[in-house]
Short mmCIF file of C-alpha atoms and ligand atoms in Angstrom, two decimals:
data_model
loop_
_atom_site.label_atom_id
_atom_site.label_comp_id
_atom_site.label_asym_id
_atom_site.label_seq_id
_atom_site.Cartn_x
_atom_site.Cartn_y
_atom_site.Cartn_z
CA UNK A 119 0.00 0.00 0.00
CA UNK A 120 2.42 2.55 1.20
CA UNK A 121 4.84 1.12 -1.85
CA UNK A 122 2.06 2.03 -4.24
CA UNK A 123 1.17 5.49 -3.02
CA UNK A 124 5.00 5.67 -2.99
CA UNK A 125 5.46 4.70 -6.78
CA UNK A 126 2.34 6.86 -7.71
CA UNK A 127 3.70 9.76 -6.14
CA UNK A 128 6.78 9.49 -8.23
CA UNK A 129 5.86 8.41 -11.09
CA UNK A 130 7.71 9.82 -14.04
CA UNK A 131 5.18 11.25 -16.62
CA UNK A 132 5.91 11.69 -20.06
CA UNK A 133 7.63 14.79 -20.67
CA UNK A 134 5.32 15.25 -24.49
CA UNK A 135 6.58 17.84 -26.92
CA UNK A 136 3.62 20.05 -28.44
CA UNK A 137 4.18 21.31 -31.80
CA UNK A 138 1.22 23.54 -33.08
CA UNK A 139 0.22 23.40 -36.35
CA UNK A 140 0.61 26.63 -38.74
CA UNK A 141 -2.22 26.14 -40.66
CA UNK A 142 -5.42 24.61 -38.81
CA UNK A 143 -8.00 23.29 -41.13
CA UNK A 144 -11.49 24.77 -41.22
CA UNK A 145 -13.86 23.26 -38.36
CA UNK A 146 -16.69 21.28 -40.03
CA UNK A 147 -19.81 23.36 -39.69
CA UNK A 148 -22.75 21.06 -40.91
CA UNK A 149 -22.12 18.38 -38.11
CA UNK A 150 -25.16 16.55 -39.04
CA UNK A 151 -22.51 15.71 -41.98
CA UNK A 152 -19.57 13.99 -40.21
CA UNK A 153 -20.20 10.23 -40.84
CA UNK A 154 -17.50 8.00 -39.40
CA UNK A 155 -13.85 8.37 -39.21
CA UNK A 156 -13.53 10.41 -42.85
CA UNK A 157 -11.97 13.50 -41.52
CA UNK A 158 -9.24 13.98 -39.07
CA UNK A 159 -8.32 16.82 -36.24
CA UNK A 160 -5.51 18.95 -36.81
CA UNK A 161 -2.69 17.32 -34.50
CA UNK A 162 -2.20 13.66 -33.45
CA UNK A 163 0.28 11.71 -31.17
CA UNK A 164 3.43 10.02 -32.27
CA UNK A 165 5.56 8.10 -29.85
CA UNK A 166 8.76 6.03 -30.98
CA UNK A 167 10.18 2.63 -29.57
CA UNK A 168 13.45 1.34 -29.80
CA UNK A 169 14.64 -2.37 -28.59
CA UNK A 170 16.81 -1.12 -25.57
CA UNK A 171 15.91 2.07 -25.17
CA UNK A 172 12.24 1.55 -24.36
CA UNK A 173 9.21 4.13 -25.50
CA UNK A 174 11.19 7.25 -26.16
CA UNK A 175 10.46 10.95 -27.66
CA UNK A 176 6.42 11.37 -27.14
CA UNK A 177 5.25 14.54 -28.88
CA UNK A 178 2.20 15.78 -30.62
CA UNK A 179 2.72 17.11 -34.01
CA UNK A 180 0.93 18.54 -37.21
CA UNK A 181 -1.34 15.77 -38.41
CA UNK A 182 1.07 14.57 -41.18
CA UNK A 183 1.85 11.03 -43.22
CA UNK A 184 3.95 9.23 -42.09
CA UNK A 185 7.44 7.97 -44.56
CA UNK A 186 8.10 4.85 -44.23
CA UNK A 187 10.38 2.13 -46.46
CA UNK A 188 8.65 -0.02 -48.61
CA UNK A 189 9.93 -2.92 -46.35
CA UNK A 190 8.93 -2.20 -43.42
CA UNK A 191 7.44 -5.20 -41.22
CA UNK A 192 3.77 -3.66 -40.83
CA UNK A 193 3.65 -4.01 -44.46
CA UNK A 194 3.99 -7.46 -44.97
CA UNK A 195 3.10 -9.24 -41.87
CA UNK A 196 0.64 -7.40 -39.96
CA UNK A 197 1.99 -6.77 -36.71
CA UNK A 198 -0.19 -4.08 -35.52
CA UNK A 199 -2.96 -3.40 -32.92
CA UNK A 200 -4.93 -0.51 -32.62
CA UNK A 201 -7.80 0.92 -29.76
CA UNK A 202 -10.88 2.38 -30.42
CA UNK A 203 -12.74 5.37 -27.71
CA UNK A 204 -14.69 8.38 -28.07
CA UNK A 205 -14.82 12.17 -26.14
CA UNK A 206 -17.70 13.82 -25.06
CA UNK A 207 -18.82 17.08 -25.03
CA UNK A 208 -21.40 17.95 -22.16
CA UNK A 209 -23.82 20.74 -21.73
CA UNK A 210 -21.59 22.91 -19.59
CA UNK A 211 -18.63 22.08 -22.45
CA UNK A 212 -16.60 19.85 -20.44
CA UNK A 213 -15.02 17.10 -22.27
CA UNK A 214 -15.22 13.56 -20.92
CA UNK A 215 -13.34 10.10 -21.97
CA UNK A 216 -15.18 6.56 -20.56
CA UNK A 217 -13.26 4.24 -18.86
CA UNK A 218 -10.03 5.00 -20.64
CA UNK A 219 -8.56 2.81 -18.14
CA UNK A 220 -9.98 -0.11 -19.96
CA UNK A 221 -8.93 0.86 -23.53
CA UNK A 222 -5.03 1.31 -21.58
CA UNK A 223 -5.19 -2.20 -20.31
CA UNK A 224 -7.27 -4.07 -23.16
CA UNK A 225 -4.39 -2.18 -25.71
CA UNK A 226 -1.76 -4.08 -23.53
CA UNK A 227 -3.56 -7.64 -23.61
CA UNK A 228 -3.18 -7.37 -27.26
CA UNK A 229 0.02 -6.11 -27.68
CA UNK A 230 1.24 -9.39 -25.36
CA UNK A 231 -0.24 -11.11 -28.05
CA UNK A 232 1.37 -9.65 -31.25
CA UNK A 233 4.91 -9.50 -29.29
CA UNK A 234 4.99 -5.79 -28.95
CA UNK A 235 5.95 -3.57 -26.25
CA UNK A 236 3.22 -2.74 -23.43
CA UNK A 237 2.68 0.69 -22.53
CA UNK A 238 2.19 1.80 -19.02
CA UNK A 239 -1.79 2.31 -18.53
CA UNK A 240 -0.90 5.82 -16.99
CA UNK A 241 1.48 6.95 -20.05
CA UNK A 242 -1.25 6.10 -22.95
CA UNK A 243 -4.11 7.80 -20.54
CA UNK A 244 -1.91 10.80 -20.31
CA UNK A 245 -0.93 10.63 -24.26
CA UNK A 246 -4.81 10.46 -25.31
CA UNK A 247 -5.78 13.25 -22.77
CA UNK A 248 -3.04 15.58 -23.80
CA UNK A 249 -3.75 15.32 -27.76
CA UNK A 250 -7.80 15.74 -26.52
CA UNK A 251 -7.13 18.49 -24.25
CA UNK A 252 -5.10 20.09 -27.47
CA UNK A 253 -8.34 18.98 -29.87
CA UNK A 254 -10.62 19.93 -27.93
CA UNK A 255 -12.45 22.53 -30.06
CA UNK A 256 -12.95 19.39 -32.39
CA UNK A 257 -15.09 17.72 -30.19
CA UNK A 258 -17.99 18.63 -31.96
CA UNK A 259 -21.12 20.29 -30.02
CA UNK A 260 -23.90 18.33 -31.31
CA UNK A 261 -26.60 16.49 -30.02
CA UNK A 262 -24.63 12.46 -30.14
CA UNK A 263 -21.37 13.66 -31.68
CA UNK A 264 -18.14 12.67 -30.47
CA UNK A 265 -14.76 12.71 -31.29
CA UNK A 266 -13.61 9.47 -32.30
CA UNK A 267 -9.99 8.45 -30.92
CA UNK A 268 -8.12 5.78 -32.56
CA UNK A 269 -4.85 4.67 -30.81
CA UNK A 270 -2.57 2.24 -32.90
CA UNK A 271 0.85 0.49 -32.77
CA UNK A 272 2.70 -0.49 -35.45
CA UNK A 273 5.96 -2.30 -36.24
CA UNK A 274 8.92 -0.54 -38.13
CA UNK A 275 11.35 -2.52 -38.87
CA UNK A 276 12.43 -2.82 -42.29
CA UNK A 277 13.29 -6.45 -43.51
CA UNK A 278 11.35 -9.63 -44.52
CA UNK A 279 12.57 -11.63 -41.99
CA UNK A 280 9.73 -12.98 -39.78
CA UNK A 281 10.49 -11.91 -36.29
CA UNK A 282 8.95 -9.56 -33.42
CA UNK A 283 10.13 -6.11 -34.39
CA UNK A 284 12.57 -3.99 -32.58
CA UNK A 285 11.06 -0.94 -33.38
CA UNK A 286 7.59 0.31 -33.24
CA UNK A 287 5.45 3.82 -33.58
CA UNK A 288 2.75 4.20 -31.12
CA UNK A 289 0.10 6.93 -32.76
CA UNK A 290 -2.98 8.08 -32.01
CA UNK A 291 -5.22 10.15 -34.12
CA UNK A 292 -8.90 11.89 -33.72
CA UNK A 293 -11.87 12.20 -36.26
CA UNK A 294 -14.85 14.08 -35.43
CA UNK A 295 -17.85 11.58 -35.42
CA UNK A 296 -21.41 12.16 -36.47
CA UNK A 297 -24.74 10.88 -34.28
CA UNK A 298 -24.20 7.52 -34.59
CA UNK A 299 -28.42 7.22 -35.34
CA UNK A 300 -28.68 10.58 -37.33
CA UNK A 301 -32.27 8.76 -38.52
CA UNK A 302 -33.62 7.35 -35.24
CA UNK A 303 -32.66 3.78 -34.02
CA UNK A 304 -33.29 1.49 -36.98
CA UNK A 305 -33.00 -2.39 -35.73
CA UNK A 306 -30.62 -4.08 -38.13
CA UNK A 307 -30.65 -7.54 -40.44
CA UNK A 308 -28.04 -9.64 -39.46
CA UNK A 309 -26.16 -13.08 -41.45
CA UNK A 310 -25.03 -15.67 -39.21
CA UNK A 311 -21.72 -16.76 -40.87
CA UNK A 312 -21.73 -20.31 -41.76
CA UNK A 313 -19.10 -20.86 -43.78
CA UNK A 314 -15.66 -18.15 -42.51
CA UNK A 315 -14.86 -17.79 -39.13
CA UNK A 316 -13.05 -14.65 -37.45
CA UNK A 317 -11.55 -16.68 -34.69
CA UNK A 318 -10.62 -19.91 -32.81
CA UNK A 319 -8.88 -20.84 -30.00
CA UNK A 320 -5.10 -19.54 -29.69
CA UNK A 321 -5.59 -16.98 -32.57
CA UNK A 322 -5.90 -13.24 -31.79
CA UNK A 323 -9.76 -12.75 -31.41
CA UNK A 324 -9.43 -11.15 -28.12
CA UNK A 325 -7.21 -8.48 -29.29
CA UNK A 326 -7.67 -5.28 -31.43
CA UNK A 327 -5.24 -6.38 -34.10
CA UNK A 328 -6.19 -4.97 -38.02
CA UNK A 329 -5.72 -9.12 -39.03
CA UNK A 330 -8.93 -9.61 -37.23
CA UNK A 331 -10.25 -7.32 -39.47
CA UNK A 332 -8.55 -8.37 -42.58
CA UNK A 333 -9.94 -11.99 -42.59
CA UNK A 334 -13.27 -10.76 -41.84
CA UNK A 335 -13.63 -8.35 -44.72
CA UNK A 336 -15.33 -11.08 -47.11
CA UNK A 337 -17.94 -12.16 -45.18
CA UNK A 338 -19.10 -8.82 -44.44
CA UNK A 339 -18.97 -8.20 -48.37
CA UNK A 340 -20.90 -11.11 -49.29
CA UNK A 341 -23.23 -10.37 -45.94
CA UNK A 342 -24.05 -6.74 -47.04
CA UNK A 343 -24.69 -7.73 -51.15
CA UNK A 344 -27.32 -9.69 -49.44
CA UNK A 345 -29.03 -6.53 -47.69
CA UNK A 346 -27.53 -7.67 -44.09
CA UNK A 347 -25.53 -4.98 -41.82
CA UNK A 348 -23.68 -7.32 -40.19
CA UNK A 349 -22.04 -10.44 -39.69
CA UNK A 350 -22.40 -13.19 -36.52
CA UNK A 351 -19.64 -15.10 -36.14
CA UNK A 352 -19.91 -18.48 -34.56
CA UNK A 353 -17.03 -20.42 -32.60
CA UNK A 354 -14.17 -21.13 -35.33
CA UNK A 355 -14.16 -25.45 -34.33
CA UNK A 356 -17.62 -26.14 -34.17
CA UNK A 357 -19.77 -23.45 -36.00
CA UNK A 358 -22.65 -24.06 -33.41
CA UNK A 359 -22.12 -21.35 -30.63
CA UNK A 360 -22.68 -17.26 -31.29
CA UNK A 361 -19.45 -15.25 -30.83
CA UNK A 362 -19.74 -11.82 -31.76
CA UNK A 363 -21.10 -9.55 -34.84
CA UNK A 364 -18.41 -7.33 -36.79
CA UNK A 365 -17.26 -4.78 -34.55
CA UNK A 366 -19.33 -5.37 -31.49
CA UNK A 367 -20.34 -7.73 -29.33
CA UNK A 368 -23.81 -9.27 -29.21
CA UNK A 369 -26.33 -9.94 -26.42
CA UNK A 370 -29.65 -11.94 -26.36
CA UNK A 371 -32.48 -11.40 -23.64
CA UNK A 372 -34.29 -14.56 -23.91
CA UNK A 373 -37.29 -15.36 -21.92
CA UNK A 374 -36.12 -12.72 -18.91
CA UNK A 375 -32.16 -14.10 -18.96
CA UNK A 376 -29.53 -12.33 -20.56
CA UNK A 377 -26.74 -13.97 -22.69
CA UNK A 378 -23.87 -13.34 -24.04
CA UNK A 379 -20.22 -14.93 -25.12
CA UNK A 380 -17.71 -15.42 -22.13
CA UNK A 381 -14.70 -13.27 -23.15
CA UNK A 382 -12.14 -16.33 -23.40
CA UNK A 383 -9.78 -15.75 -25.85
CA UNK A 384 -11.86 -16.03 -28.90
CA UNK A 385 -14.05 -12.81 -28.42
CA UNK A 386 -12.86 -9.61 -27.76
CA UNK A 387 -13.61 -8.16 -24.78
CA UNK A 388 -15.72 -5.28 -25.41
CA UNK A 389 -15.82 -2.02 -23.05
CA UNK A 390 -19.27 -1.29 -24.01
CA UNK A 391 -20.04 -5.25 -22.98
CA UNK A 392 -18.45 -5.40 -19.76
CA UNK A 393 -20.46 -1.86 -18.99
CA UNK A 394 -23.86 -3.28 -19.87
CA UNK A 395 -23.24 -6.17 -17.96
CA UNK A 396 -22.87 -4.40 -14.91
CA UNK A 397 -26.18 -2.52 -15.60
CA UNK A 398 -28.23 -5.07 -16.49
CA UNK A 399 -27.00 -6.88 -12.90
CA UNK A 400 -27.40 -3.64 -11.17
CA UNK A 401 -31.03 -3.97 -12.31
CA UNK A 402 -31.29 -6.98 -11.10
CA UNK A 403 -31.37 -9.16 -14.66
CA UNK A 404 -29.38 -12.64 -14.54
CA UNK A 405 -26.48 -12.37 -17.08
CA UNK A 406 -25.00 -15.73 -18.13
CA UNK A 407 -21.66 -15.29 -19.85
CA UNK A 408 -20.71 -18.54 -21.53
CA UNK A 409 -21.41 -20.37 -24.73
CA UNK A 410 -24.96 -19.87 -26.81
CA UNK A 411 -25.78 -22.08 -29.59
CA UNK A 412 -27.04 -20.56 -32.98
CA UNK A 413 -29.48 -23.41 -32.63
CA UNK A 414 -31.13 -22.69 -29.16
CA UNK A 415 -31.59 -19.08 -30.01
CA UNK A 416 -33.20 -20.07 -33.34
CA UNK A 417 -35.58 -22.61 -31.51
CA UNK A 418 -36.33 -19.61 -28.28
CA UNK A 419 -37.42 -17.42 -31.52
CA UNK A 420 -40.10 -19.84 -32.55
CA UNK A 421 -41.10 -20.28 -29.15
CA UNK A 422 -41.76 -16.45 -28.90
CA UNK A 423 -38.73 -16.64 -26.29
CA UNK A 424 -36.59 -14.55 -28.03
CA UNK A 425 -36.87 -10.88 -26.61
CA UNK A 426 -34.00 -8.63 -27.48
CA UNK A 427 -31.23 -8.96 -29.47
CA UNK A 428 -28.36 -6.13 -29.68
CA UNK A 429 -25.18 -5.53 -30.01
CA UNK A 430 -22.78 -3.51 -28.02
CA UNK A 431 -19.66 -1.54 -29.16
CA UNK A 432 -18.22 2.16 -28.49
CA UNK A 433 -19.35 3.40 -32.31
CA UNK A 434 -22.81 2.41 -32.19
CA UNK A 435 -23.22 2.21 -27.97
CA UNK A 436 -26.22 -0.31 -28.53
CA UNK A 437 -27.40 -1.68 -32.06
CA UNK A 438 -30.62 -3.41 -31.59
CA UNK A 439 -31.21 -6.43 -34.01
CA UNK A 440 -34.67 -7.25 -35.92
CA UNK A 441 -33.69 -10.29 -37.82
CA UNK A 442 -31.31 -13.57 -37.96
CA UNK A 443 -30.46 -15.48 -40.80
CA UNK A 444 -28.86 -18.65 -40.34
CA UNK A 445 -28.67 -21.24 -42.82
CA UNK A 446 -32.65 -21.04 -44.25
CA UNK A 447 -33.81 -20.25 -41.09
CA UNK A 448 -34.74 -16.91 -40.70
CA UNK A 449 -35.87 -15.59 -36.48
CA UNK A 450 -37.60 -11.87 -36.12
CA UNK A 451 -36.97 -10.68 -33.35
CA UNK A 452 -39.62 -8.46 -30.77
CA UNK A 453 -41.71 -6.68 -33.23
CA UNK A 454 -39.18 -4.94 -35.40
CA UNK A 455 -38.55 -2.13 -33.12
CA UNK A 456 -35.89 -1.42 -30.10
CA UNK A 457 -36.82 -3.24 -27.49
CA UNK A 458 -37.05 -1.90 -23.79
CA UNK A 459 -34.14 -3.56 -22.76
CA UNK A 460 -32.06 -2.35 -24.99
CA UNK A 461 -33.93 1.27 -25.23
CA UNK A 462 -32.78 1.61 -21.10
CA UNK A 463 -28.97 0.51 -21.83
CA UNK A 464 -28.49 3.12 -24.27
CA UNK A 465 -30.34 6.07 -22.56
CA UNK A 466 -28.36 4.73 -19.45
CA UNK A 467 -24.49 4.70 -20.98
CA UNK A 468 -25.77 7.89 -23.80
CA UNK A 469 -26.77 9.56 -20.49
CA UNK A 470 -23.54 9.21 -18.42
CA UNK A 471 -21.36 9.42 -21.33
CA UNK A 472 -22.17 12.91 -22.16
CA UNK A 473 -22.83 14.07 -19.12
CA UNK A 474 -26.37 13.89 -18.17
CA UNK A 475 -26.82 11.48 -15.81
CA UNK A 476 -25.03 11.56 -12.82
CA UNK A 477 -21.77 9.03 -12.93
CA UNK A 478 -22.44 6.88 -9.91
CA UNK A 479 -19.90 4.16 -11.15
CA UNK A 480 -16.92 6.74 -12.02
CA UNK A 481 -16.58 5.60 -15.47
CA UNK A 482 -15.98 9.13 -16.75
CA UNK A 483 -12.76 11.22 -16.56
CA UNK A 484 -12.93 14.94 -17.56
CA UNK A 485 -9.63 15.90 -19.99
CA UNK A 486 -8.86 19.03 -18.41
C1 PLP B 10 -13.77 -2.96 -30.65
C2 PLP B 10 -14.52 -4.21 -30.84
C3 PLP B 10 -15.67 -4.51 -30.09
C4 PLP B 10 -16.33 -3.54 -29.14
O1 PLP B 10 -15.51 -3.10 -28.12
P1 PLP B 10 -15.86 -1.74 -27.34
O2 PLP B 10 -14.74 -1.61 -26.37
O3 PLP B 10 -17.17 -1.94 -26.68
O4 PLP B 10 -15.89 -0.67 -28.36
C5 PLP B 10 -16.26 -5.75 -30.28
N1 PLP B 10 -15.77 -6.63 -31.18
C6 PLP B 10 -14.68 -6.37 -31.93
C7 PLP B 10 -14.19 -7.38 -32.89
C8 PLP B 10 -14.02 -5.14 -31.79
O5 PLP B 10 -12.95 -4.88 -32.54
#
């Protein structure tokens, strides 16, 4: 105890070099016009890691390309993990993160995974406060907006060799983000993958890594030709239990019970799942984490059992589901419409994200 208040007290934080930019780009004045991660702030984050010499030189500079040789490992074999978190403005303009702590640790888990460098939880809160704090006037003032924060790592050595870089940049960059549901909250159609899988046991699906993404990018072609917004992954051995959909994770209220994947190395453990979790048990629901056959979710459908299905992520907060395809069977879900559940779990996280409902759980931390 008295070691820790010991090593807090003197903990070393990173001394991070501010260069302004000369010439700020014009703010975005039709916010109802932002979309999703097409336009970018004026300054980002750029921290550089050498083998021996540890995380060194953190600065925020003009947002800029970066040069790098046509070799370099990122290129060719992928090893790179990235984060994904939003600000806040609130009424009385303060700016808020949620549970940064969580992005810090979650950024680590994967980065033991792809062999590269952790970075102390403290040093990457204090990196994506910093470039907020200097953003801030891009944290757009409408009703839902955020500012989108994506922190990546990526390796830099230059060679073909197969091995766990000795170098890596650590970057993050901000795009202002429009209302997630600019038209209202419109349940979603969504293809239960029965042919690719995104993950099995001892690959990477519990980390952020872009390779996750990269073998997923068919199936969520194919998926949307058909008129389907997203994908449902099952387990990669057997194909028979649900996993997760795209970029989120998925929950099912069925007859009063909630379910959802257990978070053991094949799913990735969401910050927007872990927080409804701990609503839904503050209000008293039972929530079984553990593993869901496609098939017993199909059957609770035709038994009327199936109440709410949604998925959870920081982009969308909740994305209520009307309809699952798997194979030729086809469940609908409620009657089409958000259902209460869900309704509650997004006014509830919507409401303490931005400030206006009180934060009893401390999930919040103002960027000063
Ligand atoms: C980021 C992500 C999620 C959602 O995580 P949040 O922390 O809630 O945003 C779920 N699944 C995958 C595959 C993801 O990459």
């Amino acid at each position: 105890m008295i070691f820790e208040t010991l090593s807090r007290r003197f903990y070393i934080m990173l001394d991070i070099k501010i260069e302004l930019t000369k010439c700020p780009k014009e703010k975005p004045t039709d916010e109802s016009k932002l979309g999703f991660g097409k336009l970018f702030s004026d300054h980002m984050f750029v921290m550089d890691y050498t083998e021996g010499q540890g995380w060194h030189d953190p600065r925020i500079i003009p947002y800029q390309p970066f040069s790098l040789d046509p070799a370099t490992v990122v290129f060719h074999y992928a090893q790179e993990i990235f984060e994904g978190m939003k600000a806040y403005r609130t009424a009385e303009d303060k700016i808020l993160l949620f549970r940064p702590d969580c992005n810090a640790r979650r950024l680590n888990d994967s980065a033991d995974r792809l062999c590269i460098p952790n970075i102390p939880e403290e040093d990457f809160i204090q990196a994506v406060s910093t470039l907020v704090s200097v953003e801030r006037d891009w944290v757009p003032h409408s009703a839902d907006t955020s500012l989108y924060i994506r922190p990546y790592i990526f390796a830099t050595d230059v060679g073909l060799g197969v091995h766990a870089s000795k170098h890596y940049i650590f970057s993050i960059i901000c795009s202002p983000s429009g209302a997630y549901y600019a038209e209202g909250i419109d349940p979603v159609r969504i293809y239960v993958e029965d042919e690719y899988i995104r993950a099995a046991p001892g690959l990477t699906g519990f980390t952020k890594c872009g390779g996750n993404y990269a073998a997923s990018i068919k199936a969520g072609e194919l998926a949307e030709e058909q008129g389907f917004a997203q994908v449902l992954w099952l387990d990669g051995v057997e194909k028979k239990y649900v996993e997760e959909v795209g970029s989120m994770n998925i929950m099912f209220k069925i007859d009063g019970k909630i379910y959802t994947a257990a978070t053991v190395g094949t799913v990735l453990p969401g910050v927007t799942r872990r927080s409804c979790i701990e609503l839904c048990k503050d209000w008293g629901y039972e929530v079984i984490e553990g593993k869901l056959a496609i098939a017993d979710i199909m059957a609770a459908a035709k038994e009327g059992k199936l109440e709410e299905v949604f998925g959870t992520g920081t982009a969308a907060v909740v994305s209520p589901v009307k309809e699952l395809k798997w194979k030729d069977e086809t469940a609908y879900i409620g009657d089409g419409k958000i259902g209460p559940l869900t309704q509650k779990l997004y006014d509830t996280l919507t409401g303490i994200q931005w400030g206006k409902l009180p934060d009893d759980k401390g999930w919040t931390v103002e960027v000063k």
